[in-house]
Amino acid sequence: MKVCPGCLKEGFETFCNPCLKKLFNGKKVNHILPFTQPEFNEIRINQSEHLSISGIQIKHSLKLEKKKLVLAETGGEYILKPTPIGSFRNMEYTPANEHLTMQLAAQLFDINIPPNAFMQFQDDYPAYIVKRFDVLPDGNKLLQEDFAQVAGKSEENSGKNYKYDFSYEEIAELMKKYISAYPIEIEKYFTLIIFNYLVNNGDAHLKNFSVFRNTEFGDYTLTPAYDLLNTSLHISEESDTALDLFKNNYMTESYKHGSKYAKDDFYEFGIRIGISKSRIDKIYERFLNKESSTESLINRSFLSDELKGKYFNSVQDRLKRLEYSFNDEK
Ligand SMILES: [Zn+2]
C-alpha cells in the first residue's frame, strides 16, 4: 500500500500536492532524504527519575535549497528527528509513531500542529520531519517560551524532576494570567489534554507546552502542539499522564475509587479551568465517536502491523476510561 508520507492518504508514491504546498511551499521535494543517517554521538541516557523519550532525542536543523533538504547550521526551517538513541522498546518506530500521532491530532481532533511528515534516509532509516513554527516566512523568529520558562522553573531552582513537578491545572492558571484570548485558547488546551490521554502520550510535561510572546503588547498565545506520541509503545511503566490534572494532589471521588482518570476527572478539570458544562460536552463528545476513523488512520501509518494493533488497543482502553463515569453509575 502506498500512502502520502504527509497526510497518509492512499494512492501516492510520495507527497500529495496539498502536502507539498503545506510542507515545502509547493516545491517537489521527495520523502527520501538526500543523505544517509548521520553518525550520532553517543549520548548518556539522562538518569533522571522520570525517563523521558525527548531527553535522548537528537534533532537536526534542515533548510530547503531549491528542491533539496540540506543540513543547516543557521536559518533552519525544519527539524529532523531520527530514531532516538536509547534502550526503550521499538525505538526504530518513534518517527512513525510521532508522525501518526500528530496526524491523528490534526485530522480527527482539529488540534493545531505544524506541517510534518515521515521521511527516509538514503539507507532506509526512518525520520520524522516537522516545519519550525517559530520561524516566519521572512526568516524572522517568533519569541517562544515553554511553560517551564513561564512558570520560572528550572533544574537549578526546582531539581531534576522540574518538568514533571507541576499540574495541568496550574498551567491553565498561568494561561489565564498571561493570555488575553484565554476563553478561546483554554478550549484548545483542554482538547489537547484529552487527546494526550486518548493516545497514551505520557510525556506531555511542562516543556511540551509553549506560548508565543508578542513583544509589542507583552501578550501570549499558545503555539501549535508538538512532540505528541504514544509513549506506551516504547515505555511500559510510564505513568498515565506526565503531570497530574489537578493541583495540590486533589482527587475526584471517581479517581479515589479507580485510581485512573475517567470522565468525571476531565469534567471537573474543565470546570476548574473555566470552561462551561455545555462546551465541555461538545469538546468531549468529539473524542467518543472517532474510533473507526482512528483505526483507519493507524492502519495507514508507517508503524509495523504489530504496533498498529498495540496503538489501537491502547486507544480503545483509554476510550473505555473516557466513557466511564463514577457519578453516573452511583
Ligand atoms: Zn498528503
Short mmCIF file of C-alpha atoms and ligand atoms in Angstrom, two decimals:
data_model
loop_
_atom_site.label_atom_id
_atom_site.label_comp_id
_atom_site.label_asym_id
_atom_site.label_seq_id
_atom_site.Cartn_x
_atom_site.Cartn_y
_atom_site.Cartn_z
CA MET A 1 0.00 0.00 0.00
CA LYS A 2 1.31 3.39 -0.94
CA VAL A 3 0.36 6.42 1.09
CA CYS A 4 1.33 10.07 1.13
CA PRO A 5 4.09 10.37 3.77
CA GLY A 6 2.48 13.63 4.89
CA CYS A 7 -1.25 13.07 5.31
CA LEU A 8 -1.31 9.25 4.89
CA LYS A 9 -3.86 9.40 2.06
CA GLU A 10 -3.81 6.25 -0.06
CA GLY A 11 -2.62 6.07 -3.65
CA PHE A 12 0.57 8.15 -3.55
CA GLU A 13 4.20 7.19 -4.17
CA THR A 14 5.43 10.34 -2.47
CA PHE A 15 3.87 13.61 -1.24
CA CYS A 16 0.44 14.64 -2.50
CA ASN A 17 0.11 18.19 -3.81
CA PRO A 18 -1.62 19.70 -0.74
CA CYS A 19 1.17 18.28 1.46
CA LEU A 20 3.89 19.64 -0.86
CA LYS A 21 2.25 23.02 -0.58
CA LYS A 22 1.96 22.93 3.19
CA LEU A 23 5.40 21.47 3.84
CA PHE A 24 7.62 22.83 1.07
CA ASN A 25 5.79 25.80 -0.47
CA GLY A 26 4.84 23.60 -3.40
CA LYS A 27 8.39 22.53 -4.30
CA LYS A 28 8.58 18.91 -5.43
CA VAL A 29 10.59 17.51 -2.54
CA ASN A 30 10.92 13.74 -2.27
CA HIS A 31 10.30 11.91 1.01
CA ILE A 32 13.69 10.20 0.62
CA LEU A 33 16.34 12.45 2.10
CA PRO A 34 19.44 13.21 0.00
CA PHE A 35 21.77 11.80 2.71
CA THR A 36 22.24 8.72 4.90
CA GLN A 37 21.53 8.62 8.58
CA PRO A 38 24.32 10.65 10.13
CA GLU A 39 26.52 9.18 12.79
CA PHE A 40 25.27 10.20 16.13
CA ASN A 41 27.31 10.94 19.14
CA GLU A 42 26.76 8.57 21.94
CA ILE A 43 24.60 10.25 24.48
CA ARG A 44 24.39 9.21 28.01
CA ILE A 45 20.77 8.49 28.81
CA ASN A 46 19.54 11.03 31.23
CA GLN A 47 19.34 9.25 34.55
CA SER A 48 16.57 11.47 35.81
CA GLU A 49 13.85 9.98 37.96
CA HIS A 50 11.41 10.09 35.10
CA LEU A 51 12.55 8.52 31.85
CA SER A 52 11.80 10.84 29.00
CA ILE A 53 11.87 9.99 25.35
CA SER A 54 12.53 13.58 24.39
CA GLY A 55 15.56 13.61 26.69
CA ILE A 56 17.56 11.41 24.35
CA GLN A 57 16.46 12.84 21.05
CA ILE A 58 18.97 14.34 18.69
CA LYS A 59 17.47 16.95 16.45
CA HIS A 60 18.86 18.27 13.21
CA SER A 61 18.04 21.55 11.63
CA LEU A 62 17.32 21.49 7.89
CA LYS A 63 16.54 24.04 5.26
CA LEU A 64 15.26 23.89 1.74
CA GLU A 65 17.70 24.68 -1.06
CA LYS A 66 15.85 24.56 -4.35
CA LYS A 67 14.18 21.14 -4.19
CA LYS A 68 16.64 19.68 -1.71
CA LEU A 69 16.63 19.49 2.06
CA VAL A 70 20.08 20.23 3.41
CA LEU A 71 21.53 20.33 6.90
CA ALA A 72 21.55 23.88 8.23
CA GLU A 73 23.88 25.40 10.80
CA THR A 74 21.79 28.55 10.78
CA GLY A 75 18.48 29.54 9.31
CA GLY A 76 16.89 26.13 9.77
CA GLU A 77 13.28 25.84 8.59
CA TYR A 78 12.70 22.20 9.60
CA ILE A 79 13.57 19.92 12.47
CA LEU A 80 14.53 16.37 11.56
CA LYS A 81 14.20 13.75 14.28
CA PRO A 82 15.76 10.36 13.50
CA THR A 83 15.31 7.34 15.79
CA PRO A 84 16.30 8.43 19.29
CA ILE A 85 19.15 6.63 20.99
CA GLY A 86 18.18 4.56 23.98
CA SER A 87 17.13 1.23 25.31
CA PHE A 88 13.38 1.64 25.19
CA ARG A 89 11.31 -0.76 23.14
CA ASN A 90 10.59 -0.31 19.43
CA MET A 91 12.71 2.81 19.18
CA GLU A 92 13.02 2.46 15.40
CA TYR A 93 9.29 3.21 15.23
CA THR A 94 9.32 6.52 17.11
CA PRO A 95 9.35 8.56 13.86
CA ALA A 96 6.29 6.65 12.59
CA ASN A 97 4.64 6.95 15.98
CA GLU A 98 5.15 10.71 16.24
CA HIS A 99 4.02 11.26 12.66
CA LEU A 100 0.84 9.21 13.15
CA THR A 101 0.02 10.84 16.48
CA MET A 102 0.43 14.33 15.01
CA GLN A 103 -1.78 13.38 12.05
CA LEU A 104 -4.47 11.99 14.36
CA ALA A 105 -4.40 15.23 16.33
CA ALA A 106 -4.82 17.39 13.24
CA GLN A 107 -7.10 15.29 11.05
CA LEU A 108 -9.53 13.95 13.64
CA PHE A 109 -9.46 16.44 16.50
CA ASP A 110 -8.67 19.79 14.86
CA ILE A 111 -5.61 20.31 17.00
CA ASN A 112 -3.29 22.97 15.65
CA ILE A 113 0.02 21.37 14.67
CA PRO A 114 2.89 22.36 12.36
CA PRO A 115 3.19 20.59 8.98
CA ASN A 116 5.05 17.31 9.42
CA ALA A 117 5.94 14.12 7.57
CA PHE A 118 7.54 10.71 7.69
CA MET A 119 10.88 10.69 5.84
CA GLN A 120 13.55 8.14 4.98
CA PHE A 121 17.30 8.42 4.79
CA GLN A 122 19.10 7.05 1.73
CA ASP A 123 19.89 3.94 3.76
CA ASP A 124 16.20 3.45 4.60
CA TYR A 125 16.35 4.59 8.22
CA PRO A 126 13.20 6.49 9.18
CA ALA A 127 12.96 10.07 10.39
CA TYR A 128 10.24 12.47 11.39
CA ILE A 129 10.32 15.97 9.96
CA VAL A 130 8.43 18.98 11.21
CA LYS A 131 8.34 22.54 9.97
CA ARG A 132 9.52 25.01 12.58
CA PHE A 133 6.63 27.13 13.72
CA ASP A 134 8.77 29.82 15.34
CA VAL A 135 10.27 30.90 12.00
CA LEU A 136 8.28 33.33 9.86
CA PRO A 137 8.39 33.18 6.04
CA ASP A 138 10.74 36.20 6.01
CA GLY A 139 13.17 34.35 8.29
CA ASN A 140 12.34 36.35 11.39
CA LYS A 141 11.75 34.38 14.56
CA LEU A 142 8.83 34.49 16.93
CA LEU A 143 9.58 34.59 20.60
CA GLN A 144 8.67 31.23 22.06
CA GLU A 145 8.59 30.32 25.73
CA ASP A 146 7.72 26.92 27.14
CA PHE A 147 5.73 26.64 30.35
CA ALA A 148 8.80 25.77 32.44
CA GLN A 149 10.08 29.22 31.48
CA VAL A 150 6.68 30.85 32.01
CA ALA A 151 6.43 29.20 35.44
CA GLY A 152 10.01 30.18 36.23
CA LYS A 153 11.00 26.58 36.91
CA SER A 154 14.41 25.12 36.09
CA GLU A 155 16.59 22.26 37.24
CA GLU A 156 18.61 24.76 39.28
CA ASN A 157 15.68 26.06 41.31
CA SER A 158 13.33 23.03 41.28
CA GLY A 159 15.50 19.94 40.97
CA LYS A 160 15.96 17.26 38.33
CA ASN A 161 12.27 16.43 38.14
CA TYR A 162 11.21 20.04 37.48
CA LYS A 163 9.45 19.28 34.17
CA TYR A 164 7.09 16.86 35.92
CA ASP A 165 6.62 18.68 39.18
CA PHE A 166 3.54 20.68 38.19
CA SER A 167 -0.10 20.10 37.19
CA TYR A 168 -2.18 20.76 34.08
CA GLU A 169 -4.45 22.89 36.27
CA GLU A 170 -1.52 25.13 37.19
CA ILE A 171 -0.54 25.51 33.53
CA ALA A 172 -4.11 26.71 32.91
CA GLU A 173 -3.74 29.23 35.75
CA LEU A 174 -0.64 30.64 34.07
CA MET A 175 -2.52 30.79 30.78
CA LYS A 176 -5.28 32.75 32.47
CA LYS A 177 -2.74 35.20 33.81
CA TYR A 178 -0.90 35.81 30.52
CA ILE A 179 -3.22 35.03 27.61
CA SER A 180 -5.84 37.65 26.89
CA ALA A 181 -7.72 35.35 24.48
CA TYR A 182 -7.98 32.84 27.33
CA PRO A 183 -11.58 31.67 26.63
CA ILE A 184 -10.52 30.53 23.14
CA GLU A 185 -7.08 29.24 23.99
CA ILE A 186 -8.21 27.28 27.04
CA GLU A 187 -10.54 25.14 24.92
CA LYS A 188 -7.61 24.27 22.65
CA TYR A 189 -5.57 23.36 25.69
CA PHE A 190 -8.39 21.25 27.15
CA THR A 191 -8.74 19.40 23.83
CA LEU A 192 -5.01 18.68 23.79
CA ILE A 193 -5.05 17.32 27.35
CA ILE A 194 -7.85 14.88 26.49
CA PHE A 195 -6.11 13.95 23.22
CA ASN A 196 -2.86 13.16 25.05
CA TYR A 197 -4.82 10.88 27.34
CA LEU A 198 -6.59 9.17 24.43
CA VAL A 199 -3.35 8.37 22.59
CA ASN A 200 -1.36 7.42 25.68
CA ASN A 201 1.04 10.33 25.49
CA GLY A 202 2.58 10.01 28.93
CA ASP A 203 5.30 12.56 28.31
CA ALA A 204 3.33 15.80 27.96
CA HIS A 205 5.39 17.64 30.56
CA LEU A 206 5.84 21.31 31.34
CA LYS A 207 8.24 21.96 28.45
CA ASN A 208 5.93 20.36 25.89
CA PHE A 209 3.50 23.28 26.05
CA SER A 210 4.58 26.69 24.80
CA VAL A 211 3.41 30.19 24.08
CA PHE A 212 4.44 32.86 21.61
CA ARG A 213 5.18 36.17 23.22
CA ASN A 214 4.03 39.21 21.36
CA THR A 215 6.81 41.69 22.04
CA GLU A 216 4.70 44.69 21.12
CA PHE A 217 1.86 44.02 23.54
CA GLY A 218 3.54 41.67 26.02
CA ASP A 219 0.68 39.25 25.39
CA TYR A 220 0.84 35.50 24.78
CA THR A 221 -0.88 32.93 22.55
CA LEU A 222 -0.50 29.16 22.55
CA THR A 223 1.91 27.73 19.97
CA PRO A 224 0.88 24.75 17.84
CA ALA A 225 1.17 21.38 19.60
CA TYR A 226 4.38 19.36 19.27
CA ASP A 227 6.18 16.22 20.49
CA LEU A 228 2.98 14.16 20.52
CA LEU A 229 3.43 10.41 20.58
CA ASN A 230 2.02 7.24 22.08
CA THR A 231 4.69 6.57 24.69
CA SER A 232 3.14 3.24 25.72
CA LEU A 233 4.66 1.66 22.58
CA HIS A 234 8.12 2.35 23.98
CA ILE A 235 7.91 2.52 27.76
CA SER A 236 5.75 0.12 29.74
CA GLU A 237 5.91 1.50 33.23
CA GLU A 238 5.22 5.09 32.31
CA SER A 239 2.55 6.91 34.31
CA ASP A 240 -0.77 7.64 32.55
CA THR A 241 -0.11 11.36 32.36
CA ALA A 242 3.15 13.26 32.73
CA LEU A 243 1.55 15.77 35.09
CA ASP A 244 -1.40 15.43 37.46
CA LEU A 245 -4.58 17.01 36.20
CA PHE A 246 -5.20 18.79 39.50
CA LYS A 247 -3.02 20.87 41.74
CA ASN A 248 -2.43 20.12 45.44
CA ASN A 249 -3.00 16.37 44.93
CA TYR A 250 -6.74 16.87 44.56
CA MET A 251 -8.63 13.69 43.61
CA THR A 252 -12.20 13.25 42.45
CA GLU A 253 -14.40 10.58 44.04
CA SER A 254 -14.05 8.67 40.80
CA TYR A 255 -10.25 8.74 40.99
CA LYS A 256 -10.27 7.71 44.65
CA HIS A 257 -12.21 4.61 43.65
CA GLY A 258 -10.49 3.70 40.40
CA SER A 259 -7.03 5.32 40.60
CA LYS A 260 -7.35 6.21 36.90
CA TYR A 261 -8.54 9.37 35.25
CA ALA A 262 -12.01 8.94 33.72
CA LYS A 263 -14.89 11.13 32.58
CA ASP A 264 -15.59 12.75 35.97
CA ASP A 265 -11.97 13.87 36.20
CA PHE A 266 -11.93 15.59 32.82
CA TYR A 267 -15.28 17.28 33.54
CA GLU A 268 -14.05 18.52 36.91
CA PHE A 269 -10.83 19.67 35.24
CA GLY A 270 -12.76 21.51 32.51
CA ILE A 271 -14.99 23.30 35.03
CA ARG A 272 -12.00 24.28 37.19
CA ILE A 273 -10.19 25.88 34.27
CA GLY A 274 -13.28 27.89 33.36
CA ILE A 275 -14.99 26.01 30.53
CA SER A 276 -18.78 25.81 30.63
CA LYS A 277 -20.52 22.46 31.01
CA SER A 278 -22.09 22.74 27.56
CA ARG A 279 -18.72 23.48 25.91
CA ILE A 280 -17.13 20.58 27.78
CA ASP A 281 -19.92 18.30 26.48
CA LYS A 282 -19.23 19.44 22.96
CA ILE A 283 -15.46 19.02 23.12
CA TYR A 284 -15.72 15.72 24.98
CA GLU A 285 -18.19 14.21 22.56
CA ARG A 286 -15.69 14.58 19.70
CA PHE A 287 -13.45 12.06 21.41
CA LEU A 288 -16.09 9.37 21.83
CA ASN A 289 -17.15 8.77 18.23
CA LYS A 290 -13.84 8.64 16.34
CA GLU A 291 -12.96 5.01 16.96
CA SER A 292 -13.23 3.77 13.37
CA SER A 293 -11.56 6.80 11.78
CA THR A 294 -8.76 6.48 14.33
CA GLU A 295 -8.31 2.81 13.45
CA SER A 296 -8.27 3.62 9.75
CA LEU A 297 -5.54 6.26 10.10
CA ILE A 298 -3.47 3.98 12.35
CA ASN A 299 -3.64 1.26 9.69
CA ARG A 300 -2.31 3.63 7.02
CA SER A 301 0.64 4.71 9.19
CA PHE A 302 4.27 3.61 8.96
CA LEU A 303 4.13 1.53 12.13
CA SER A 304 4.63 -2.25 11.96
CA ASP A 305 1.46 -4.36 11.93
CA GLU A 306 2.13 -5.42 15.50
CA LEU A 307 2.49 -1.83 16.68
CA LYS A 308 -0.59 -0.72 14.76
CA GLY A 309 -2.53 -3.29 16.79
CA LYS A 310 -0.91 -2.14 20.04
CA TYR A 311 -1.59 1.51 19.24
CA PHE A 312 -5.26 0.87 18.55
CA ASN A 313 -5.70 -1.36 21.62
CA SER A 314 -4.21 1.32 23.81
CA VAL A 315 -6.63 3.88 22.34
CA GLN A 316 -9.57 1.55 22.95
CA ASP A 317 -8.53 1.14 26.59
CA ARG A 318 -8.40 4.89 27.02
CA LEU A 319 -11.75 5.31 25.28
CA LYS A 320 -13.32 2.99 27.83
CA ARG A 321 -11.93 5.13 30.61
CA LEU A 322 -13.07 8.35 28.93
CA GLU A 323 -16.59 6.91 28.67
CA TYR A 324 -16.74 5.73 32.27
CA SER A 325 -18.37 7.98 34.85
CA PHE A 326 -18.37 7.02 38.52
CA ASN A 327 -21.04 9.65 39.26
CA ASP A 328 -23.42 8.34 36.60
CA GLU A 329 -23.13 4.79 37.88
CA LYS A 330 -23.75 5.66 41.52
ZN ZN B 1 -0.62 14.28 1.62
#
